[in-house]
Coordinates of N, CA and C in Angstrom, one line a residue:
X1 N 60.5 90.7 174.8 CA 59.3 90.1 174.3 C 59.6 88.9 173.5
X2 N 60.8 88.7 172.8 CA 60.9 87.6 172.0 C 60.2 87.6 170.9
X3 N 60.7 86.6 169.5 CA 60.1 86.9 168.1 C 59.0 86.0 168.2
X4 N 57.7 86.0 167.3 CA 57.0 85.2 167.0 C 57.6 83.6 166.4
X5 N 58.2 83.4 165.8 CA 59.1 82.7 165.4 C 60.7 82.9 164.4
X6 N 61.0 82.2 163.7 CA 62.4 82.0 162.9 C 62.1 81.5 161.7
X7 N 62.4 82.7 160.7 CA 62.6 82.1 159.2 C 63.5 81.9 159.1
X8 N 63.9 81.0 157.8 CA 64.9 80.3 157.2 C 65.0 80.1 155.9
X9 N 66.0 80.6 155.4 CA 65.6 81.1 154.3 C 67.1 80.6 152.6
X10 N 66.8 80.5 151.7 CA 67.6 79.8 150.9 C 67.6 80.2 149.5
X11 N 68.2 80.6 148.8 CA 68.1 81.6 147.0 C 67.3 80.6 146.4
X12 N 66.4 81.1 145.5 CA 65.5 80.2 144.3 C 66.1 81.0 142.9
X13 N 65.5 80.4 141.9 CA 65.6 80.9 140.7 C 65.4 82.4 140.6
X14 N 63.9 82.0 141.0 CA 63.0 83.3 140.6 C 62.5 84.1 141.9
X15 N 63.3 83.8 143.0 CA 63.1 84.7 144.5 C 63.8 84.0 145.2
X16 N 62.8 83.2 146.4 CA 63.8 83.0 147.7 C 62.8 81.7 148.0
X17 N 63.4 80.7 149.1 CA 62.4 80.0 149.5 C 62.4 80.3 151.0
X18 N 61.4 79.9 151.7 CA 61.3 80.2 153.3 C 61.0 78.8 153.7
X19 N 61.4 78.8 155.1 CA 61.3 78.0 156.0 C 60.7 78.6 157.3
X20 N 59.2 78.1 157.9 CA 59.1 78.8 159.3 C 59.5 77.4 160.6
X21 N 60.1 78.4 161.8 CA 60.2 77.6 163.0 C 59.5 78.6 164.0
X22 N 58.0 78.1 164.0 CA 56.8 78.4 165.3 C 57.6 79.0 166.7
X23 N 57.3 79.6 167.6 CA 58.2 79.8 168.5 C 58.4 78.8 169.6
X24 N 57.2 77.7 169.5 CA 56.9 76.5 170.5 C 58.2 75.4 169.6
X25 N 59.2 75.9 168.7 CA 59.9 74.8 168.3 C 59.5 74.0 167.0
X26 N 58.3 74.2 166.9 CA 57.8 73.1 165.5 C 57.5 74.3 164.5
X27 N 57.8 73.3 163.4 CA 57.4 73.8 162.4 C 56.4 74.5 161.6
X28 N 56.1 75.7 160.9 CA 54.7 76.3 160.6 C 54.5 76.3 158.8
X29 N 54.0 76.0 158.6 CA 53.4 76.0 156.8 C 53.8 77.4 156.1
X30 N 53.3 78.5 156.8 CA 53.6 79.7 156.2 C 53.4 81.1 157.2
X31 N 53.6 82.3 157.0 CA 53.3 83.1 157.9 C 53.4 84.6 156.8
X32 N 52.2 85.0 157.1 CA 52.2 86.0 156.2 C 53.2 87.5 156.7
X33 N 53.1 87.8 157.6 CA 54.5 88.6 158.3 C 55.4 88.3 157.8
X34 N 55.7 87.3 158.3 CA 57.1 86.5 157.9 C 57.9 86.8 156.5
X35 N 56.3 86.4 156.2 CA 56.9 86.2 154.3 C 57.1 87.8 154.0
X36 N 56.1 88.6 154.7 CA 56.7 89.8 154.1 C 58.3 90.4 154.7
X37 N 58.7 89.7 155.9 CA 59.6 90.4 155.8 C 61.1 89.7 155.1
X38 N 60.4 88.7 155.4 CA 61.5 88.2 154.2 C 61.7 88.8 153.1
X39 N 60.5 89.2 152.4 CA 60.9 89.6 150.9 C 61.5 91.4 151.0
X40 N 61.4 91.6 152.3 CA 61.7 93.3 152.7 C 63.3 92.9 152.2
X41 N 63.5 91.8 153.1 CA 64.8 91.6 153.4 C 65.8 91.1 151.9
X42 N 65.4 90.5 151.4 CA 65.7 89.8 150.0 C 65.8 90.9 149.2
X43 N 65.0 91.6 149.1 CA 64.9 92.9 148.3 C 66.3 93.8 148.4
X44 N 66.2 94.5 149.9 CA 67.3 95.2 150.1 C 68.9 94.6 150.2
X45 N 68.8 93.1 150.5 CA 70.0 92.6 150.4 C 70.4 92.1 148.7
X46 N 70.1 92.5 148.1 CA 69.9 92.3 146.4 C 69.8 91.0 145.9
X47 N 69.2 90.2 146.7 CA 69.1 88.5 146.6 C 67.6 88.1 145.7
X48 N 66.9 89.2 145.6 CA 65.5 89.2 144.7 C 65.3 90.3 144.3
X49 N 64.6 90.1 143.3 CA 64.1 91.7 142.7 C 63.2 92.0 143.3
X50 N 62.3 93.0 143.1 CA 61.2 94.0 143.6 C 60.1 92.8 143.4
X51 N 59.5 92.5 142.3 CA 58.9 92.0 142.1 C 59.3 89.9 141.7
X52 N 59.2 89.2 143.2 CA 59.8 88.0 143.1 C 58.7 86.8 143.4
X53 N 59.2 85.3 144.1 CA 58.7 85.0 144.2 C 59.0 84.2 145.9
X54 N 57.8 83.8 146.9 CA 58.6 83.3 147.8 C 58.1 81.9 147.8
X55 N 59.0 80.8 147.8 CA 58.3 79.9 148.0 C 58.3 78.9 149.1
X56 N 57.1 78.5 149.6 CA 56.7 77.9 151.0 C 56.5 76.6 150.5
X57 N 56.1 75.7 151.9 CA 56.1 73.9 152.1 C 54.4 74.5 151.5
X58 N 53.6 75.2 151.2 CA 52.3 74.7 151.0 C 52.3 75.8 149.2
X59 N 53.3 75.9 149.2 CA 53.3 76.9 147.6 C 54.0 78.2 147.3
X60 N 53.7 78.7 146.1 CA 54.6 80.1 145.8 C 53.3 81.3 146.3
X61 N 54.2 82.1 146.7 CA 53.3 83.4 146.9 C 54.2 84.6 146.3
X62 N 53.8 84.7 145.4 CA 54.2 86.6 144.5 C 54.4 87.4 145.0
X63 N 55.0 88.3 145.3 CA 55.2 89.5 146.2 C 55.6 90.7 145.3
X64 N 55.3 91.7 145.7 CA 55.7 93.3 145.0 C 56.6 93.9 146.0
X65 N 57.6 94.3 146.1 CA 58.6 94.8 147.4 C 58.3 96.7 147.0
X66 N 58.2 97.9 147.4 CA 58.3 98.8 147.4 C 59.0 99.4 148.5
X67 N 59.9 100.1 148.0 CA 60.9 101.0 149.4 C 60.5 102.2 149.4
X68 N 59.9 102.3 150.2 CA 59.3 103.7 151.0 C 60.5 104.3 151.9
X69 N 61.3 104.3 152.7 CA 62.3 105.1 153.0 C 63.8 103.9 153.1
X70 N 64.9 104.1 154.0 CA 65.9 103.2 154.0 C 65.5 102.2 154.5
X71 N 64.8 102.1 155.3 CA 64.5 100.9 156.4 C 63.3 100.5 156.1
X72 N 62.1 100.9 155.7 CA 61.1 100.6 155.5 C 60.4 100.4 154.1
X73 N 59.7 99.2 153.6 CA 59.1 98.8 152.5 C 57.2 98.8 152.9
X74 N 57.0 98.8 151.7 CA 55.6 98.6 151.3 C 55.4 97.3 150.4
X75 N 54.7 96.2 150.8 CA 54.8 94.8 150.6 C 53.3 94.3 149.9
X76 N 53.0 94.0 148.8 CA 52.1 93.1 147.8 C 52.2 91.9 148.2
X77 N 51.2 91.0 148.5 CA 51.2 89.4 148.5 C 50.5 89.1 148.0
X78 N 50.6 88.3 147.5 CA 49.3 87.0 146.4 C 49.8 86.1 147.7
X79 N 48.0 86.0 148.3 CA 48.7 84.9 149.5 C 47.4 83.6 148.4
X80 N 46.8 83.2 147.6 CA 46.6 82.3 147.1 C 45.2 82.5 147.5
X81 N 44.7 81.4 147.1 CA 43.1 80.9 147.3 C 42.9 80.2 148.1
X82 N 42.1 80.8 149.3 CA 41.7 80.3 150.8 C 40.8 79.0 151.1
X83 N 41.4 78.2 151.7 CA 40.5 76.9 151.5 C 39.4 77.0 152.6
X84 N 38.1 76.3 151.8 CA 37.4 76.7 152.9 C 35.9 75.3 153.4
X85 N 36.3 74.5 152.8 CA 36.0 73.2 153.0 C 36.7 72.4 154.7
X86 N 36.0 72.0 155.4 CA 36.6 71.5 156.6 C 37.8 70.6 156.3
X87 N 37.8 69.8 155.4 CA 39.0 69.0 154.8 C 40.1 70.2 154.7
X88 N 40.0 70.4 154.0 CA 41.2 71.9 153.8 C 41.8 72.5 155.1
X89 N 40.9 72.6 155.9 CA 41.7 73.7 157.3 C 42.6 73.0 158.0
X90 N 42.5 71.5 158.2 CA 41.7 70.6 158.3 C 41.0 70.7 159.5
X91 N 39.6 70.2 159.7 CA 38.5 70.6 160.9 C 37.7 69.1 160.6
X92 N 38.1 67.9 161.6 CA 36.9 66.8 162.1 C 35.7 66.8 162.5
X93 N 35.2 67.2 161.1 CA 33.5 67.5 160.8 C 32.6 66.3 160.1
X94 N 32.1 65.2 160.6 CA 31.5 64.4 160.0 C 29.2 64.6 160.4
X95 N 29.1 64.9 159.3 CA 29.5 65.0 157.6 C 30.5 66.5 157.3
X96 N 31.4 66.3 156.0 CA 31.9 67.7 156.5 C 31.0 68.9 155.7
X97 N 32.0 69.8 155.9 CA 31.3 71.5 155.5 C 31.8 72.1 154.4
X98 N 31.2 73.0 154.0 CA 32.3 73.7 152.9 C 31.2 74.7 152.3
X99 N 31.5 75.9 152.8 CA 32.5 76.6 154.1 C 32.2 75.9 155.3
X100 N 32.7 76.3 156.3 CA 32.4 76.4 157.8 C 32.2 77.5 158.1
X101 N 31.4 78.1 158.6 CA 30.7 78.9 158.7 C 29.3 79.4 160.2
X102 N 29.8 79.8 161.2 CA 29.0 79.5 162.2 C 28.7 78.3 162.6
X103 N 30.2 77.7 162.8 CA 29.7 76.2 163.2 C 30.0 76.4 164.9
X104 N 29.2 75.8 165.7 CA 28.9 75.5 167.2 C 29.9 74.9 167.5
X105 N 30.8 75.4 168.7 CA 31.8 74.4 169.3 C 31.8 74.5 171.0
X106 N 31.7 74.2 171.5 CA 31.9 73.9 172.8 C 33.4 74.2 173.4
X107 N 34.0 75.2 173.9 CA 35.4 75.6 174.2 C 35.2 76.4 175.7
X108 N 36.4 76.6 176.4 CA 36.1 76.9 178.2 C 35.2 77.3 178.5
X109 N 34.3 76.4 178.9 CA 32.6 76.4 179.2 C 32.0 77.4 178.3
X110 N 32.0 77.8 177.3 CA 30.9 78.3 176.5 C 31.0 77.9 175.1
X111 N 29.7 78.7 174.4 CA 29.4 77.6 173.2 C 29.4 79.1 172.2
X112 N 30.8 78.7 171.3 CA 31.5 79.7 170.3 C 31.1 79.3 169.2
X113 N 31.0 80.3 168.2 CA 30.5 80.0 166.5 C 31.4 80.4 166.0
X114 N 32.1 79.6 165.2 CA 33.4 79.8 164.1 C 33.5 79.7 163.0
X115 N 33.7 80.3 162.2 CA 34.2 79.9 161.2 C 36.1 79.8 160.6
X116 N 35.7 78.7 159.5 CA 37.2 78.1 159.8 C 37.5 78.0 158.3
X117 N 39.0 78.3 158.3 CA 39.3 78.6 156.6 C 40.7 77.9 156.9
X118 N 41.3 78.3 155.7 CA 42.8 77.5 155.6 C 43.7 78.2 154.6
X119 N 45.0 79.3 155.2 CA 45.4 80.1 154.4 C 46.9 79.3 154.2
X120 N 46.6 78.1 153.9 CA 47.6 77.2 153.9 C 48.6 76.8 155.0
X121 N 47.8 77.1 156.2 CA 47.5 77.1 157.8 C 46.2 77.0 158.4
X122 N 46.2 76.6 159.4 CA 44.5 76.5 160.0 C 44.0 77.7 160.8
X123 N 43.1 78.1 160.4 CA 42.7 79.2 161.2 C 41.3 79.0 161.5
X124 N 40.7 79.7 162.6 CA 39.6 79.8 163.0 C 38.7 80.8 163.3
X125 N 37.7 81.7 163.0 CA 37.3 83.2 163.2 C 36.4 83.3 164.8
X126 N 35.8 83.8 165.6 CA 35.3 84.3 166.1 C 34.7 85.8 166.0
X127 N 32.9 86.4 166.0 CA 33.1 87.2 165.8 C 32.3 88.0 167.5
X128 N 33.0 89.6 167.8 CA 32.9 89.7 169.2 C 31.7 91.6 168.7
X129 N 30.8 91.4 169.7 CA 30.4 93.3 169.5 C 31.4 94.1 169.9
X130 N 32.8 93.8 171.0 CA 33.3 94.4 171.1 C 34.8 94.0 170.9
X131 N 35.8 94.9 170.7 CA 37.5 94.1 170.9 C 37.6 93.1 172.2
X132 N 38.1 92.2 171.6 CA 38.8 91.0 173.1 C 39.4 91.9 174.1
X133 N 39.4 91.8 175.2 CA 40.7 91.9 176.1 C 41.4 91.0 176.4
X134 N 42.3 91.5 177.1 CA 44.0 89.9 177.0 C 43.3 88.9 178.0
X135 N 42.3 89.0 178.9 CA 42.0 88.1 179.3 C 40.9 86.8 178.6
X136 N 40.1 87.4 177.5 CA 39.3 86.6 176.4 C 40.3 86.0 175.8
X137 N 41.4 86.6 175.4 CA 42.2 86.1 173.9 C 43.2 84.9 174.5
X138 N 43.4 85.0 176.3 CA 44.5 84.1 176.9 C 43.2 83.0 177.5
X139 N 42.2 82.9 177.6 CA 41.1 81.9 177.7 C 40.8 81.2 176.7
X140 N 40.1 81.8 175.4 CA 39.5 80.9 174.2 C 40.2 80.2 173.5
X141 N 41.8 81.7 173.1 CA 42.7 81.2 172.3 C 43.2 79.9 172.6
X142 N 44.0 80.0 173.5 CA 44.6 78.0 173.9 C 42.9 76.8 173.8
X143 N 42.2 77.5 174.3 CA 41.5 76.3 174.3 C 40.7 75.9 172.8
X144 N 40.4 76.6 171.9 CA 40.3 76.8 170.5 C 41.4 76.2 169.9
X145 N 42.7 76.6 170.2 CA 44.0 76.2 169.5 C 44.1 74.8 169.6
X146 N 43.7 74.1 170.4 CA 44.0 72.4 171.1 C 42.8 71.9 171.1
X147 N 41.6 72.5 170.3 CA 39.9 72.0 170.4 C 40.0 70.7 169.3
X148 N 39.5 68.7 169.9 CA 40.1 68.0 169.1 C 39.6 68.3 167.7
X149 N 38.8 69.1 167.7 CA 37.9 69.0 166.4 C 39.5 69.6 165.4
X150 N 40.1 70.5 165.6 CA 41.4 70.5 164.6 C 42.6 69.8 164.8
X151 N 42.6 68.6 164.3 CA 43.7 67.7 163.9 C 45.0 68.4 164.3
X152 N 45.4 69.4 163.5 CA 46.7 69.9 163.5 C 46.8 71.1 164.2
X153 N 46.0 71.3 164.8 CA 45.9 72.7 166.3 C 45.2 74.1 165.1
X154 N 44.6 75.2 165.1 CA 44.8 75.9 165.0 C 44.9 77.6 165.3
X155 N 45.1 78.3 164.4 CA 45.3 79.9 164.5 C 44.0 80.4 165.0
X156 N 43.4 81.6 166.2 CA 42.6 82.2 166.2 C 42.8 83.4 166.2
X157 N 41.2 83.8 165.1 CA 41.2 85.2 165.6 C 39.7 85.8 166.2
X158 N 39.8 87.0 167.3 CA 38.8 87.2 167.7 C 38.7 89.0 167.0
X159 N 37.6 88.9 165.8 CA 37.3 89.9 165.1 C 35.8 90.8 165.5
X160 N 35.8 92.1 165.3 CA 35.0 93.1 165.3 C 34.8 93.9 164.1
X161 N 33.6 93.8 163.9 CA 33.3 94.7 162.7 C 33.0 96.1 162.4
X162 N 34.1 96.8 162.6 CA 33.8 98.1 162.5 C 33.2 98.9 161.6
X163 N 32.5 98.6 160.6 CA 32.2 98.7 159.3 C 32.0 98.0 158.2
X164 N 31.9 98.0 156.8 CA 31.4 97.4 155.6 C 33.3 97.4 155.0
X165 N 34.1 98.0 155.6 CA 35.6 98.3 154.6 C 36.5 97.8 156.1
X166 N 35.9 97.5 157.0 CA 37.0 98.2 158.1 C 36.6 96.8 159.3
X167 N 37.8 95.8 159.5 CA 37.5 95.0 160.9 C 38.5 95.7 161.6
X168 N 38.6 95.1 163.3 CA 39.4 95.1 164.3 C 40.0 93.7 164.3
X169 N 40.8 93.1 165.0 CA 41.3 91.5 165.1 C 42.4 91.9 166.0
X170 N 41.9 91.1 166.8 CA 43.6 90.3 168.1 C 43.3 89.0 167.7
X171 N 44.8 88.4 167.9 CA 45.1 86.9 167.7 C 45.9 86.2 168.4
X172 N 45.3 84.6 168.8 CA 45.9 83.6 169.1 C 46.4 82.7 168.5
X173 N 48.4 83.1 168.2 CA 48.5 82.0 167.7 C 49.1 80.6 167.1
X174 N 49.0 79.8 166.8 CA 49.2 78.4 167.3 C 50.6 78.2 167.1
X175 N 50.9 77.5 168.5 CA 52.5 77.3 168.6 C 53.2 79.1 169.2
X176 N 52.3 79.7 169.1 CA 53.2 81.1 169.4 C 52.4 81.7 170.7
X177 N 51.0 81.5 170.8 CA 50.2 82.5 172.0 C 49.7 83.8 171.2
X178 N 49.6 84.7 171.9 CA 49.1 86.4 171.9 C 49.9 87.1 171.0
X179 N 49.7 87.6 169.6 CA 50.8 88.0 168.9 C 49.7 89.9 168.5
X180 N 50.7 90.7 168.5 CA 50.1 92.0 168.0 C 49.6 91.9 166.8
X181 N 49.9 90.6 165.7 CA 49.5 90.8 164.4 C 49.4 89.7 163.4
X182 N 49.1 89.6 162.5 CA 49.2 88.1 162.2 C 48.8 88.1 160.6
X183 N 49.6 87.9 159.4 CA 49.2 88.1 158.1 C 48.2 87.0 157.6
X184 N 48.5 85.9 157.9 CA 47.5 84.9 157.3 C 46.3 85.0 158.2
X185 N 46.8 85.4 159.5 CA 45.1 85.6 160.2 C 44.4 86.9 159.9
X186 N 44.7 87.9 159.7 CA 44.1 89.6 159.0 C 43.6 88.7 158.1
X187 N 44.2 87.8 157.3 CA 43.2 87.5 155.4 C 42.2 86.6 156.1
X188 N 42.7 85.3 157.0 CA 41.3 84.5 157.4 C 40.5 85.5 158.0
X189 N 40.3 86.3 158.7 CA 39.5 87.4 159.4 C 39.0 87.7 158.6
X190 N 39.4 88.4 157.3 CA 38.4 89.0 156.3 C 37.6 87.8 155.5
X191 N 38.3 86.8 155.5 CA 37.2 85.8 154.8 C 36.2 85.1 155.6
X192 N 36.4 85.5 156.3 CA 35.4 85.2 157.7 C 33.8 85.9 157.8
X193 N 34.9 87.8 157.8 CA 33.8 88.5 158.0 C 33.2 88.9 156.5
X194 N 33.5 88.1 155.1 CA 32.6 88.2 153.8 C 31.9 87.1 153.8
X195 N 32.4 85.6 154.4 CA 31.5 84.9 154.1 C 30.1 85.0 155.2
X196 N 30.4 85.6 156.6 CA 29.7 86.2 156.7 C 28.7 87.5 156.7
X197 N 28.8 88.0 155.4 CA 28.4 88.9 155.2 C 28.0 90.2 156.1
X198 N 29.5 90.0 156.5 CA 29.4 91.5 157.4 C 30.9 92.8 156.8
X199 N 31.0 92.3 155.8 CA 31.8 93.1 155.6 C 31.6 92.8 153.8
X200 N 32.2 93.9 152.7 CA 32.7 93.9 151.5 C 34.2 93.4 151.3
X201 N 34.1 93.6 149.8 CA 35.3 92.2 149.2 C 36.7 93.2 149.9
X202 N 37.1 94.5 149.8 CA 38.3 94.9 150.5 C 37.8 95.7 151.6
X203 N 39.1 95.4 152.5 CA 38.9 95.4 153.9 C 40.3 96.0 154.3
X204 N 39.8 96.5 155.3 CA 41.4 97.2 156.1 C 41.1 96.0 157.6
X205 N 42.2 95.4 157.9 CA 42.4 94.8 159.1 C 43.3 95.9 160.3
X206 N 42.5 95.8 160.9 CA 43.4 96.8 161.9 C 44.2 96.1 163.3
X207 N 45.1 95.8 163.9 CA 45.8 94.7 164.4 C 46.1 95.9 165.5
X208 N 46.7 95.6 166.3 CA 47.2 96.0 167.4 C 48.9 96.6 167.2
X209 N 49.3 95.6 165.8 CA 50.5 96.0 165.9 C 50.8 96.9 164.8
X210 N 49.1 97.0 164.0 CA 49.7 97.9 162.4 C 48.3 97.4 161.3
X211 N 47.6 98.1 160.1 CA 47.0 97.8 159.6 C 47.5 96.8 158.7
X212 N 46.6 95.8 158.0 CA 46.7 95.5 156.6 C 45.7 95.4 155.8
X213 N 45.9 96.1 154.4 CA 44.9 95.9 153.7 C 44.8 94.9 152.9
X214 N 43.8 94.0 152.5 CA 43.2 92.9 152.3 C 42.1 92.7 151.3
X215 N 42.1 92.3 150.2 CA 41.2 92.1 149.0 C 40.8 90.8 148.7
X216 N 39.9 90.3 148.7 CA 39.4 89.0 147.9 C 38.5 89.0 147.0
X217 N 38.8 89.3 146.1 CA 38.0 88.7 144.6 C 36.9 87.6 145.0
X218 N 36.2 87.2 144.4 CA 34.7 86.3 145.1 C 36.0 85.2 143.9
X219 N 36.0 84.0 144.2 CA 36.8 83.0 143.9 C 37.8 82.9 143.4
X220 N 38.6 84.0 143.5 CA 40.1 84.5 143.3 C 40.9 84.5 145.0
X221 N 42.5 85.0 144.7 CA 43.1 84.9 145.5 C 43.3 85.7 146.2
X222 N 43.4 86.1 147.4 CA 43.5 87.5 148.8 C 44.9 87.8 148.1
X223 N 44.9 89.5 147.8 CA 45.9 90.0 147.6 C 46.0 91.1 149.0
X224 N 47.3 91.2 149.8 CA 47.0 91.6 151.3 C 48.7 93.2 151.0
X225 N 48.4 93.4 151.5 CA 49.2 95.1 151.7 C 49.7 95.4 152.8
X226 N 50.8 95.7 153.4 CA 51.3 96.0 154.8 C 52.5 96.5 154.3
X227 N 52.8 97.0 155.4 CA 54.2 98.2 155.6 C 55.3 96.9 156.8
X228 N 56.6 97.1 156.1 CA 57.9 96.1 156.9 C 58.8 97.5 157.2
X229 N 59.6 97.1 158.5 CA 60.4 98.0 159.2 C 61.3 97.3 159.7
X230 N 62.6 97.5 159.0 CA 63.7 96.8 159.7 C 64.6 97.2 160.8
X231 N 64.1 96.7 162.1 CA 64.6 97.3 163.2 C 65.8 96.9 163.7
X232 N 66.1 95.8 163.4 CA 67.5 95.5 163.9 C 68.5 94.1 163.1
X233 N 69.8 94.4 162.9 CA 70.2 93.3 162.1 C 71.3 93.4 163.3
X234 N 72.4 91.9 163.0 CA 73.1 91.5 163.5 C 73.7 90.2 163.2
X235 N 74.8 89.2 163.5 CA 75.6 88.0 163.3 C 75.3 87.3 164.0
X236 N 75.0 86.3 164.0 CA 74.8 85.2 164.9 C 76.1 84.0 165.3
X237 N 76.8 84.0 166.0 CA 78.0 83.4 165.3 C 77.9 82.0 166.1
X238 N 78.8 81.2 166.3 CA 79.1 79.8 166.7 C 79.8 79.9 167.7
X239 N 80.2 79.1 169.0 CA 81.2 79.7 170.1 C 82.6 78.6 169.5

């Protein structure tokens, strides 16, 4: 199946810094997975403490590392304060918005209502009565992801509201395609389904590949929760 993409990674003072490489080759701002498993990994290789910092091309994000068995952690993120002005995602909206918010777009012949945030990545929401199937998520997603209205392509997710505590979400996304899971997309999903008032301030995101739980303070920062499992290590060497 191949990874989502390639961190890269380098010692800081006060933690580690990251580097993402998208799997389409270019470069990505941040990745909430990612970042968690980095800090899984930092943790156990004794290169950061429990409680560190990681820092990305769009900022620092705080992390809490917890070791739940040998291989597996329990991960805290301060992923920051969600931008949510069309400038911020960025989204070519004249006049712009702020939020975006059920805004009308025109994507493979039908007419989608999104809302669009920026978790220091671009993302875009959709909301569905029922879960996508791979043939919805391999139609809207590309054509959403390349829609000119986002300058820099972005992330989608196609979310369901199972409740006031509780979404569903599959995602498409940018530079990568159909992924089981997606950290910055679970948090844009939940700020999606508060600013549309279909859900309360903590939320369980449930993904295809694993839950995350997700908090947003009404103008504070998403603090997000997931479990890391390190399945396989190895050398990479040079011929």
């Amino acid at each position: 199946m191949g990874g989502d993409g390639v961190v890269l990674h380098s010692p800081a003072p006060d933690g580690i810094h990251f580097v993402l490489v998208n799997a389409d080759g270019l470069p990505g701002e941040i990745s909430g997975n990612g970042l968690r498993c980095l800090a899984a990994l930092a943790v156990r290789e004794g290169w950061a403490a429990a409680e560190h910092t990681v820092h990305t091309v769009v900022g620092p994000r705080s992390v809490e590392v917890e070791a739940l068995a040998s291989r597996t952690y329990r991960i805290a993120t301060d992923l920051g304060v969600p931008g949510l002005s069309s400038g911020q995602v960025p989204m070519a909206l004249d006049p712009p918005r702020e939020p975006v918010v059920g805004h009308a777009l025109e994507a493979a012949g039908r007419t989608l209502h999104v809302t669009a945030t920026s978790m220091g990545n671009p993302h875009c929401a959709i909301f569905l009565d029922e879960p996508a199937d791979d043939e919805l998520v391999t139609t809207l997603g590309p054509a959403l992801e390349r829609h000119p209205v986002f300058p820099e392509r972005t992330n989608v997710e196609f979310v369901t509201v199972t409740g006031p505590k509780e979404i569903h979400v599959r995602f498409w996304e940018r530079g990568v395609g159909p992924t089981e899971a997606s950290g910055t997309g679970s948090a844009s999903a939940v700020v999606a389904s508060i600013l549309n008032g279909r859900t309360d301030r903590d939320v369980r995101a449930v993904c295809d590949g694993g839950v995350l739980e997700v908090s947003w303070p009404e103008g504070g920062p998403i603090r997000q929760i997931g479990e890391v499992e390190l399945v396989f290590e190895g050398d990479w060497g040079h011929p």
